[in-house]
XYZ file of C-alpha atoms in Angstrom:
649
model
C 0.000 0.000 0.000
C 1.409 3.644 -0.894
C 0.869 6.505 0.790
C 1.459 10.484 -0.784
C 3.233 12.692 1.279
C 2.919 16.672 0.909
C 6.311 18.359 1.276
C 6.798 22.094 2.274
C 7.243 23.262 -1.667
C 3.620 21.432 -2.261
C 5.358 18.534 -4.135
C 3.913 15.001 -3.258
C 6.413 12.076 -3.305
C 4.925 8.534 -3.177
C 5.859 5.962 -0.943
C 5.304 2.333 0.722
C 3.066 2.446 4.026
C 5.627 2.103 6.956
C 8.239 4.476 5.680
C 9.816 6.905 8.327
C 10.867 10.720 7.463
C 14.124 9.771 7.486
C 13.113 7.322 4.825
C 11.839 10.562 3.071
C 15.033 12.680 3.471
C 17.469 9.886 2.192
C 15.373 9.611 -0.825
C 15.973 13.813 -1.554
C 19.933 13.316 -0.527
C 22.215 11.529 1.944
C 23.885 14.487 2.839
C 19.683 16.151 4.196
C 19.255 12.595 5.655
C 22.449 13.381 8.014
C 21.378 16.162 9.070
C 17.779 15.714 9.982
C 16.758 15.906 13.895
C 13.253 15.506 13.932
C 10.020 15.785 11.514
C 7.105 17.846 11.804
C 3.763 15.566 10.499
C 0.786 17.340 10.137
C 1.848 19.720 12.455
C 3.248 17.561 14.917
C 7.088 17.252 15.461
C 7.894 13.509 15.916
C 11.145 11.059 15.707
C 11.917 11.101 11.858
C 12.839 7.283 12.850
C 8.844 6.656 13.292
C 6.859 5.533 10.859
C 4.105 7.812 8.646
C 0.653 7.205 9.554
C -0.863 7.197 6.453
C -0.933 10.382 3.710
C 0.485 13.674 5.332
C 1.702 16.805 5.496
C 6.032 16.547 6.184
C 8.705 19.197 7.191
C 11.553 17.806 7.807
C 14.017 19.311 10.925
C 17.325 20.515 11.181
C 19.429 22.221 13.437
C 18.170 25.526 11.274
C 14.616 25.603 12.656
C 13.818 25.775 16.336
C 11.636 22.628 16.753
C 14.989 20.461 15.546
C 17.251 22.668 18.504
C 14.580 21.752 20.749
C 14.849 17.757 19.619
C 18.429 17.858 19.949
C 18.411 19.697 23.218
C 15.794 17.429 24.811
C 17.510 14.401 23.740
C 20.730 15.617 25.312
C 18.428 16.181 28.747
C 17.817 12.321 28.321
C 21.651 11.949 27.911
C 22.981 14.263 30.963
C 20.183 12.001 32.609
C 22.525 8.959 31.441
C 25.902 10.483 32.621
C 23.752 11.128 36.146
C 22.977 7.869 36.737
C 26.500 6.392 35.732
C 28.430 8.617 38.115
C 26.026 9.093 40.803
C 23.996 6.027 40.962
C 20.415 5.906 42.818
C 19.587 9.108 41.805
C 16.131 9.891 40.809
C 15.157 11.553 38.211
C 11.654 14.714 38.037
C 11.633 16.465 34.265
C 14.137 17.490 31.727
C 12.469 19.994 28.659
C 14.131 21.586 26.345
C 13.943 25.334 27.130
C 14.787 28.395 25.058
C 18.655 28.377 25.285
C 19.466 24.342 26.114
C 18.149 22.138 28.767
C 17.656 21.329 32.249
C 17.232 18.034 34.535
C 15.451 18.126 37.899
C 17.266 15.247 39.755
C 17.457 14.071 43.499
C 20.606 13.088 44.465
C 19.930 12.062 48.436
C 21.859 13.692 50.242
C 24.913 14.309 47.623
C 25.839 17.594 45.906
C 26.560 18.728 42.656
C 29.022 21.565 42.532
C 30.715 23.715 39.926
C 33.875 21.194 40.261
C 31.538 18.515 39.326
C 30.435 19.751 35.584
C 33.359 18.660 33.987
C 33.130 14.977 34.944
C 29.586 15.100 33.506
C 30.672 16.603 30.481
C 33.471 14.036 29.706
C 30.679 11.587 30.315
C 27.794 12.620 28.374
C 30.647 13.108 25.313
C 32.213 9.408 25.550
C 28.068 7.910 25.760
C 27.292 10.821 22.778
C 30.408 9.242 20.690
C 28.421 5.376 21.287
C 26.140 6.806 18.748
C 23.795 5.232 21.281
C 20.200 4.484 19.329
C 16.756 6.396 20.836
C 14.395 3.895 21.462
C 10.693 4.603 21.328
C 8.407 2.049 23.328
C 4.549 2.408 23.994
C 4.074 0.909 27.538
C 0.918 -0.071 29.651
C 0.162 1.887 32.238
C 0.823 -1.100 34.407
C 4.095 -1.880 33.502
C 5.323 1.609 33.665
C 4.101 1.690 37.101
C 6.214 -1.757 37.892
C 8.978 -0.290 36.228
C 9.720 3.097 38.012
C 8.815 1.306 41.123
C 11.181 -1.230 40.853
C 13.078 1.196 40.463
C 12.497 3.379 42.831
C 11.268 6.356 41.302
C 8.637 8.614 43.004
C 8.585 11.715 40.932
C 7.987 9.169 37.640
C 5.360 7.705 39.550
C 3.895 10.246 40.104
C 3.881 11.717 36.699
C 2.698 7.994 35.421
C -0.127 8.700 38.169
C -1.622 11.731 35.576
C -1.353 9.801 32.443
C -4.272 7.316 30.594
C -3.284 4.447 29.894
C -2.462 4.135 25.992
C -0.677 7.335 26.204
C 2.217 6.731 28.086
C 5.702 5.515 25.980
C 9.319 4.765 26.792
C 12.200 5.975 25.765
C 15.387 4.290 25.692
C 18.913 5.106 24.848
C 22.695 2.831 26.328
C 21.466 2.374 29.960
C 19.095 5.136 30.376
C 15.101 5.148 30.339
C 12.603 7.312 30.487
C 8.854 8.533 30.563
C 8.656 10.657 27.974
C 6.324 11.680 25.103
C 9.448 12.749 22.407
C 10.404 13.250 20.152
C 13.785 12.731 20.163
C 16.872 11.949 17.669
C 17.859 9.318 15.959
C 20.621 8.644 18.099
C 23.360 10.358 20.096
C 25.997 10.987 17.738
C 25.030 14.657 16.605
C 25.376 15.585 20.095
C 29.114 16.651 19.968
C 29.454 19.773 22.180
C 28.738 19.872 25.502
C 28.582 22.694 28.530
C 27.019 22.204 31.956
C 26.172 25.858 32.396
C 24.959 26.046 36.496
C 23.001 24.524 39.082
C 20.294 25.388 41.027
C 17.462 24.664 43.310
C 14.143 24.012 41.855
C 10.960 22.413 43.904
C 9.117 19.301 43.026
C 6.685 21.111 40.103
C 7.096 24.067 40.968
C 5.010 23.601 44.930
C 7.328 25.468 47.191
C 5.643 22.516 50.074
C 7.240 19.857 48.000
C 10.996 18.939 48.072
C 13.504 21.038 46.253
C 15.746 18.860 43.592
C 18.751 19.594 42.092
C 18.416 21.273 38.649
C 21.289 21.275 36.140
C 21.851 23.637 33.046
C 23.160 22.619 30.315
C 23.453 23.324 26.448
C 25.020 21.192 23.323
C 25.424 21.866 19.524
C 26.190 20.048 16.857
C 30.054 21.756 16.726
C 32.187 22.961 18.881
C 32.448 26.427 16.980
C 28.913 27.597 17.833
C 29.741 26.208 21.643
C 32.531 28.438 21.428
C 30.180 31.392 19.803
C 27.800 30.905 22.098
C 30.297 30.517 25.502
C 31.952 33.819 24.450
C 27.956 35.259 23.935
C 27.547 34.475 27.700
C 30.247 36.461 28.859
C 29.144 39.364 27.354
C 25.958 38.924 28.402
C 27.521 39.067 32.133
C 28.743 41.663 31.105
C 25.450 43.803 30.407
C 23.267 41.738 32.965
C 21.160 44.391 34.567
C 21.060 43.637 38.167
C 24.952 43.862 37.818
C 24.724 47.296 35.908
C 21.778 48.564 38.109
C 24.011 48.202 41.094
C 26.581 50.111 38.839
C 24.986 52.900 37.831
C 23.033 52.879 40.985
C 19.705 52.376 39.197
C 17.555 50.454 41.326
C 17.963 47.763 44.850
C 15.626 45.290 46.395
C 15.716 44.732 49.959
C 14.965 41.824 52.202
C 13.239 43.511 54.507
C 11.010 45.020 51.985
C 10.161 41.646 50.392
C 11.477 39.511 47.888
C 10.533 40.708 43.807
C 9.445 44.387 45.088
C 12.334 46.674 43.684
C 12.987 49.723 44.923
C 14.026 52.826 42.379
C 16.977 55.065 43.585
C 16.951 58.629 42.228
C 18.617 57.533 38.704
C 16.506 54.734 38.081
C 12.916 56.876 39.167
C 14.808 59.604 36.597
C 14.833 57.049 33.686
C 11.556 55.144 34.799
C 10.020 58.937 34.276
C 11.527 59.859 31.167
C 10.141 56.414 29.456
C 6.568 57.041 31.158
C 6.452 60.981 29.964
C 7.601 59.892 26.527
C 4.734 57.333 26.331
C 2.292 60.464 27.759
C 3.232 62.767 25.652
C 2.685 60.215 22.387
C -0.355 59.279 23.823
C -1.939 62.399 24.090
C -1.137 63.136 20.602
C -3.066 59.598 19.668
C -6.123 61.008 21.993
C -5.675 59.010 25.163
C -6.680 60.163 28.561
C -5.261 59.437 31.457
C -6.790 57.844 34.121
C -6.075 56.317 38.102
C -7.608 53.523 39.626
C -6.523 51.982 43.222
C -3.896 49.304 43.736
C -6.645 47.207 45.462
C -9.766 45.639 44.191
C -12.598 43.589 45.515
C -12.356 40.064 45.012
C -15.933 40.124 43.459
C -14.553 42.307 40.784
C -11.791 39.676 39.447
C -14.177 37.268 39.604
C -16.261 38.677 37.108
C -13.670 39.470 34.997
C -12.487 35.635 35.145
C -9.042 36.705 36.193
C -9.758 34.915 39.772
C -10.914 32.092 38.282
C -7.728 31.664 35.419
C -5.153 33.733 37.622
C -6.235 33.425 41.142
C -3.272 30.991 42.218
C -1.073 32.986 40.747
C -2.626 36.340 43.033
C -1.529 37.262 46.733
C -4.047 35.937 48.919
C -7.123 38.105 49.674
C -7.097 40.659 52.165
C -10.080 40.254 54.276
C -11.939 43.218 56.456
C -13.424 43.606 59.721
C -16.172 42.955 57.615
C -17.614 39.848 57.482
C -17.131 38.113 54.179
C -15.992 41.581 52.760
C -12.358 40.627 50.482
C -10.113 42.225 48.495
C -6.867 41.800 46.376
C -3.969 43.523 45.243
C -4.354 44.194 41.883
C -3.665 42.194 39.807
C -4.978 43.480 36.398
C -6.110 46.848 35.125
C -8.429 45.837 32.967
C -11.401 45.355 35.497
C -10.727 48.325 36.762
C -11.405 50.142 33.552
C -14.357 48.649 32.622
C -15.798 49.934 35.480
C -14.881 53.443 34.699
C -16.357 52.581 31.350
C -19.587 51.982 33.132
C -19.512 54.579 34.884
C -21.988 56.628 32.668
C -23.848 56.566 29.808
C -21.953 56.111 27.204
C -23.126 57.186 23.028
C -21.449 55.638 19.474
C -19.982 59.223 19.504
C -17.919 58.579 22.512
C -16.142 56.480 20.719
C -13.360 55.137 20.577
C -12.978 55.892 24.055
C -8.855 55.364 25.264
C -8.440 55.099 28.507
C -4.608 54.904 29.433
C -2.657 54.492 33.120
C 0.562 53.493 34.477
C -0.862 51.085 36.949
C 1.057 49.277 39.322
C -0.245 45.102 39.575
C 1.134 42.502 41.662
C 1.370 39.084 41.006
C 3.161 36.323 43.015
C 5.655 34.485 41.496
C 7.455 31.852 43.583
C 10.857 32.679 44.724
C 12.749 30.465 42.400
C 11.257 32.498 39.447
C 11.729 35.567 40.614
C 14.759 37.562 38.495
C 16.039 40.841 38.772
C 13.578 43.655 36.777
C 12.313 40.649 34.588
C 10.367 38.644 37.266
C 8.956 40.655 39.834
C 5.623 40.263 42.267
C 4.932 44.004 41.716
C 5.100 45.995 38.578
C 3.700 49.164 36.680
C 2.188 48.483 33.059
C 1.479 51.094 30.743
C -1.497 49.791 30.254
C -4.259 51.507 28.120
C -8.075 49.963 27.086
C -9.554 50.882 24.008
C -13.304 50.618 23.995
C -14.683 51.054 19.953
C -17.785 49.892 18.099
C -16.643 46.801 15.573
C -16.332 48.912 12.859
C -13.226 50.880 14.315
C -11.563 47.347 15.926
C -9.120 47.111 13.319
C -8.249 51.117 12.601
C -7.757 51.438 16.136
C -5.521 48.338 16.357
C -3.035 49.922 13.791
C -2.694 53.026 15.491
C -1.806 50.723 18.520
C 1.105 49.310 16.101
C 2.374 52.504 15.300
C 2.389 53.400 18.565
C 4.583 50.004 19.380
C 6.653 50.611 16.334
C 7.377 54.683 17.608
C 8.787 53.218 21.230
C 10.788 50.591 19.459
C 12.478 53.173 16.938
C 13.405 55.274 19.793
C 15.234 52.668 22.090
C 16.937 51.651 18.731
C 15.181 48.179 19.048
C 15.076 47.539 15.514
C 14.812 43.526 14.695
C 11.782 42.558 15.855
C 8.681 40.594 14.601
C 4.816 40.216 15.828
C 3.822 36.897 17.265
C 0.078 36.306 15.937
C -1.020 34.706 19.268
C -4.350 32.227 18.818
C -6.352 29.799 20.678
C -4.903 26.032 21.042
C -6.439 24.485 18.056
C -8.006 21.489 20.129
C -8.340 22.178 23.530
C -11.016 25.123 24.131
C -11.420 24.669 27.783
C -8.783 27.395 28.946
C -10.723 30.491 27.002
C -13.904 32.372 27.638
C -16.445 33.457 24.936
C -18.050 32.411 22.029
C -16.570 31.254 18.732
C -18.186 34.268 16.979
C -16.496 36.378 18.950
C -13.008 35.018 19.071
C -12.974 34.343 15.225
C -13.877 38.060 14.585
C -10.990 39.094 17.247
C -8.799 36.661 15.623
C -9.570 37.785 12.333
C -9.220 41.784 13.261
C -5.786 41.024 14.760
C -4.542 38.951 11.524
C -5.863 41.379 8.988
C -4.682 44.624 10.880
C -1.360 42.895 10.880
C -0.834 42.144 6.926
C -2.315 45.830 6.248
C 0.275 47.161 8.123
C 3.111 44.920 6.332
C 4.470 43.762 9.544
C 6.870 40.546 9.249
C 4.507 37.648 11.763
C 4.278 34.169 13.001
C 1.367 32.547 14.385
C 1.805 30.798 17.514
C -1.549 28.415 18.713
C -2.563 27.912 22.284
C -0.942 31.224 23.503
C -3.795 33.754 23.470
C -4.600 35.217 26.594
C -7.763 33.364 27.965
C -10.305 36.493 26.580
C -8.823 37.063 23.372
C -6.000 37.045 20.745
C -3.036 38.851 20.789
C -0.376 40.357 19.099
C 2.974 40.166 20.647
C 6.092 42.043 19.798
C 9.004 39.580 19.584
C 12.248 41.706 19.893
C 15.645 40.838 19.578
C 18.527 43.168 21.533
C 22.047 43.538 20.336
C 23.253 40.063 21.551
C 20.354 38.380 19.660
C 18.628 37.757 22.393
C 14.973 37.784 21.688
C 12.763 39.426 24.177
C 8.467 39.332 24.176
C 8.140 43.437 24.489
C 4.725 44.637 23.852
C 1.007 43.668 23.525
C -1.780 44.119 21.992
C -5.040 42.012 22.455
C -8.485 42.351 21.259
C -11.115 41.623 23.384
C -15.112 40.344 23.085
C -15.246 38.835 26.051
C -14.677 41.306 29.126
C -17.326 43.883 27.842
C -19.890 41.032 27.428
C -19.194 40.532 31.190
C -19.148 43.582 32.639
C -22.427 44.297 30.573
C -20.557 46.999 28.691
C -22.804 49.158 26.470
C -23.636 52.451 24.238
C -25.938 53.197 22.699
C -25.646 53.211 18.765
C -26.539 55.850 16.019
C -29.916 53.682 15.553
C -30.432 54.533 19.052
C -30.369 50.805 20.315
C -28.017 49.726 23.094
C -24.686 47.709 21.617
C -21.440 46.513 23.500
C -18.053 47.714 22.524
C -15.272 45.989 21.971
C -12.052 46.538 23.909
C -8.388 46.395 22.697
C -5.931 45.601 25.533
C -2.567 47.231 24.845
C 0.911 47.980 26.874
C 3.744 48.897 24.184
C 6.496 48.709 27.115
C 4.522 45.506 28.931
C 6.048 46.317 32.627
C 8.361 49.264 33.304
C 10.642 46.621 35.127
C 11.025 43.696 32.835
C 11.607 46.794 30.153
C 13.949 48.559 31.628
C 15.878 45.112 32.344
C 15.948 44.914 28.738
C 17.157 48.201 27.927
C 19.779 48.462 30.192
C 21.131 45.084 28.712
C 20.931 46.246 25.130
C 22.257 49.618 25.226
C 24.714 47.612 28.227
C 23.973 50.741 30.402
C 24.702 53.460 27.487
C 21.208 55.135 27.316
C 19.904 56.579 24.365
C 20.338 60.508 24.890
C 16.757 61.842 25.179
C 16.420 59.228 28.062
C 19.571 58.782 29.850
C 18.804 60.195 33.335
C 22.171 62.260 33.346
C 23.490 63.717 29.700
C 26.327 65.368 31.070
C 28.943 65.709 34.047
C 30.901 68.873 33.834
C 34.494 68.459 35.803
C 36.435 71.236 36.728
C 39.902 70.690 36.190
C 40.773 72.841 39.863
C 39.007 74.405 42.681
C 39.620 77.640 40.696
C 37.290 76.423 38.179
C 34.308 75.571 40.234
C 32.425 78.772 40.251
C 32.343 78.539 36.477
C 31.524 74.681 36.412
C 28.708 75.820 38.229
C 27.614 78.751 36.097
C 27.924 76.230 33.542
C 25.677 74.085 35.015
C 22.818 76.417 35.910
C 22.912 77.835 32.215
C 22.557 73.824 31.078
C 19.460 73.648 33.550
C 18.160 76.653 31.378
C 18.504 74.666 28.516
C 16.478 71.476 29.944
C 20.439 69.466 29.888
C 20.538 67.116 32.524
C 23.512 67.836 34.248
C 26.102 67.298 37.096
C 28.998 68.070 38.704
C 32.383 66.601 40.412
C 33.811 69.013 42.847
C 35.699 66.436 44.605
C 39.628 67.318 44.851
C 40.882 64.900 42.068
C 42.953 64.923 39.280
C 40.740 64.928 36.211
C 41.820 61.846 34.620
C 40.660 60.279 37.613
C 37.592 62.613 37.253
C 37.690 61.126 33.337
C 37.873 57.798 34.454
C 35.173 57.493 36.933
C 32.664 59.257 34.233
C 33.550 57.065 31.862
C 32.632 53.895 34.235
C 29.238 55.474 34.724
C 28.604 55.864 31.053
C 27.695 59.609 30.500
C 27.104 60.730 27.791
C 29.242 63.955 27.356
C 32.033 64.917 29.674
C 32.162 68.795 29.947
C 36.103 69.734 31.052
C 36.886 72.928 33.125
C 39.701 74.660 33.520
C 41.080 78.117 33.699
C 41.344 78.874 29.646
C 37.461 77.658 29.017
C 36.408 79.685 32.556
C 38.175 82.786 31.164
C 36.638 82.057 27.480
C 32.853 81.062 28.262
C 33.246 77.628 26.687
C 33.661 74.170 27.945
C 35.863 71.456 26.553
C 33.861 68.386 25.736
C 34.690 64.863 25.875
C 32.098 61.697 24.629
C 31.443 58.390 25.978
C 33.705 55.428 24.225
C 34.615 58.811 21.225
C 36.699 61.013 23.137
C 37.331 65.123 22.577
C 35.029 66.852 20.222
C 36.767 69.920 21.101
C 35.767 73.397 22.856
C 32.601 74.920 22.529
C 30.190 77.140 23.936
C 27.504 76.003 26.384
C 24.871 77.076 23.935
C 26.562 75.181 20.685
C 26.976 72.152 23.082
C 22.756 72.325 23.730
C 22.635 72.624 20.103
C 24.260 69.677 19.641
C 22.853 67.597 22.176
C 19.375 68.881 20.400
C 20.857 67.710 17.080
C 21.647 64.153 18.785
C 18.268 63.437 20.441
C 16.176 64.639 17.382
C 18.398 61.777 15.295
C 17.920 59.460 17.462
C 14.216 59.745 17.438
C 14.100 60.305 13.650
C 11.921 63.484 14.249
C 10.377 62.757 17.735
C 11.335 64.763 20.717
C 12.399 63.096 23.606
């Protein structure tokens, strides 16, 4: 019996029932056949070693495309797994996914520890079972017998897992000594597993229950060569480099304190200066888009998220309620916006000519993440969105969702964040249970989003199962000068929410309708922002933000009155500037400016105070020569109006 398979081009190849799509990639060329990973069939990524089921849809998977990274990288988890259980024997084994960057293992080791001093032992071993070219063995397994095996064995956390699985779903994986639960796919076998780097450990509780024990998780990360281990080792280090909780502490941007609480950071003066010039930017374009601004309280009653449905989807992710002297009275920190809004919505009559109605606010929510997650300015428990709702009649849904684009696209342009593409997010294809609304609704938000996207030419993706639980979204997937890529951005179109709050207007045939909203937050959180910022731009600010544009250093105590006449004119001229009076030399003065990445160094001495001009110095250029305060304002003007191709910072 044949069977027709569809290739990516639209070409159909023929072939016996029982062939794999390895089978398939041999028959193109031996050289695609070596380096295939995995195969995506009808959708579904799978061993190329398994066979077709029937006529289908086939992309075969290299290292090039990220679902064959993520087959080599979980395969390797399996095989770090293997070098575990060689050298430290008894150890059980929780989960090891692929993530973004690598893998990880969750392992209990009793009560032995894995060090630093330990990772190259498990390299050398996970190389010499890699080089065995061991085979990945896939092996359907009865629920029974999978219990009996991890049993036997000792396992708890497989058990467990086995414990949430139907029987006729569960399969084995097995590769040299090593075996597994696992779903797959996986590779082949070992051998294009070639470099290897155990990047850290860390503690990491039994799935994720802070009550449950904590394992032992490992880091690690292969590639097929050891050039792009190399590339991506030396990557690291610069990334180390530009991490921002070590440049915060730097350039004295921002702390968090124990006694405070864990995930709740606290801006110094700096840090509030650049958090302000980021949320006055976004005012200022906002007004000229026709937002207004609007306040709502960091606390909500409980009743209120649980008519929006974020109790219901979000609620163990909230802080607990706060309850009242009242009996039965609760409330929350907030941990949304958007309720909020929709009440202010309601909180008149509201006419077709009212809209669109944009109602914007830096609003400060607070979620709890566990402590493991929590991450510098990226993970936090409290954080300020700049969050804005957008309440239209249908007919304006997908005019008003462009604007929001350009208004994404303006706040990218400005931070020089320039390679970036839109995520088209959508509801899981199969499994409807984790959104609210009605098909109509969601294929008419889907469809807004998708259209408003190609009109604008923007370069997406679609990505199933990761709209938010009300509606589709658009996220902006950004990638900062170390090709890191970064979700910055959102917008989201939503049916659901107005329908119930009981949102309405009333329409120009004088009959009572219910808007739609648009959900939208260009920067997402000021922290997890601001993180990324600092690391692209590693602490050298764009000049219309930078929260100091220029130090001015006197070269002697004879020059300080005019430093500071200097400075006062600069104020005049809306510079941001400071100045070192301390009783240095100026190359030490030089130095120490340079460390905190200002902009423009503005040098002192008796000629320039006699003259009227200042001698000025830039950041990682050097001197630009001596000028006058006013020509240095011009160019600093100059600069920033470059910089924001015609925007004023």
């Amino acid at each position: 019996m044949k069977i027709n398979v569809t290739l990516p081009d639209g070409s159909v190849r023929e072939f016996e029932q029982g062939a794999t799509a390895m089978d398939v990639a041999r028959s193109i060329s031996e050289g695609l056949a070596r380096n295939v990973l995995s195969a995506k069939v009808n959708g579904e990524v799978r061993d190329a070693m398994r066979p077709l089921p029937g006529d289908c849809t086939l992309q075969l998977l290299t290292w090039n495309d990220p679902e064959g990274k993520a087959t080599l990288w979980h395969s390797s988890a399996h095989l770090l797994a293997e070098a575990i259980e060689a050298l430290y024997p008894g150890t059980k084994f929780g989960i090891g996914p692929p993530i973004e960057n690598g893998f990880y293992y969750d392992i209990d080791l009793g009560h032995r520890v894995i060090g630093d001093g330990d990772f190259a032992a498990i390299e050398a071993k996970m190389k010499e079972l890699a080089a065995k070219k061991e085979t990945y063995v896939r092996r359907e397994v009865p629920k029974a017998e999978a219990i009996k095996y991890f049993t036997e064995k000792g396992d708890e956390y497989k058990l467990e897992l086995i414990d949430g699985l139907e029987d006729g779903s569960i399969s084995f994986y097995t590769q040299g000594n090593f075996t597994d639960l696992c779903r797959g796919p996986h590779l082949p076998d070992t051998s294009p597993i070639k470099a290897v780097k155990v990047l850290s450990v860390a503690g990491a509780y039994w799935r994720g229950d802070e009550k449950r024990k904590q394992l032992t998780r490992l880091y690690a990360i292969t590639f097929p060569k050891q050039k792009e281990l190399d590339e991506y080792l030396a990557l690291l280090e610069e990334a180390k480099k530009r991490d921002h909780r070590k440049l915060g502490k730097e350039l004295d941007l921002f702390t968090f304190s124990e006694k405070v609480g864990a995930g709740l950071p606290l801006w110094l003066p700096k840090g509030a200066a650049l958090r302000e010039r980021l949320i006055q930017f976004m005012k200022n374009a906002q007004e000229q888009s026709g937002y207004v601004q609007v306040a709502t309280p960091h606390i909500g009653s409980k009743q209120l998220y649980v008519t929006s449905g974020h109790w219901e989807k979000y609620g163990q992710d909230s802080f607990r309620p706060i309850t009242t002297p009242h009996e039965g009275e609760e409330f929350l920190l907030k941990p949304m916006n958007c309720p909020h809004h929709c009440e202010i919505f309601a909180s008149r009559p509201r006419s077709y000519k009212d809209l669109p109605l944009r109602l914007a606010e830096f609003g400060t929510v607070y979620r709890y993440e566990q402590s493991g997650e929590l991450h510098g300015l990226t993970r936090v428990r409290g954080f300020t969105q700049d969050d804005a709702h957008l309440f239209c009649r249908p007919d304006q849904v997908k005019e008003e969702f462009k604007k929001v684009i350009d208004l994404v696209l303006l706040v990218f342009n400005a931070l020089g964040l320039n390679d970036y593409e839109a995520q088209i997010s959508l509801r899981d294809q199969v499994d409807r249970s984790k959104y609210i609304g009605s098909e109509e609704n969601w294929e008419k938000a889907e469809r807004a989003i998708i259209e408003a996207a190609g009109e604008k030419g923007m370069k997406t993706f679609v990505e199933y199962g990761e709209a938010a639980f009300y509606g589709p979204k658009l996220d902006f997937m950004v990638k900062d000068a170390l090709g890191r890529r970064w979700q910055l951005g959102t917008i989201q179109v939503d049916y659901n929410l107005p329908e119930r709050f009981e949102l309405e207007y009333v329409g120009s045939d004088n009959a009572k309708h219910r808007p739609v909203m648009i959900h939208r937050a260009p920067f997402g959180s000021l922290e997890r922002f601001l993180a990324v910022v600092i690391e692209h731009t590693a602490g050298k600010f764009p000049l219309w933000l930078t929260p100091e544009q220029a130090i001015i250093l006197p070269i002697s105590e004879k020059s300080n009155e005019a430093a500071r006449k200097t400075g006062e004119l600069l104020k005049e001229y809306d510079i941001r500037a400071t100045i070192d009076e301390r009783s240095e030399k100026i190359g030490r003065k030089i130095r120490d400016a340079e460390m905190t990445k200002v902009p423009f160094m503005l040098i002192i001495g008796e000629k320039e105070a006699e003259a009227g001009t200042v001698s000025v110095r830039e950041h990682g250029q050097g001197d630009l020569g001596s000028m006058t305060p006013e020509a240095f304002k011009n160019l600093v003007e100059q600069r920033i109006a470059a910089s924001l191709s015609g925007h004023k910072g």
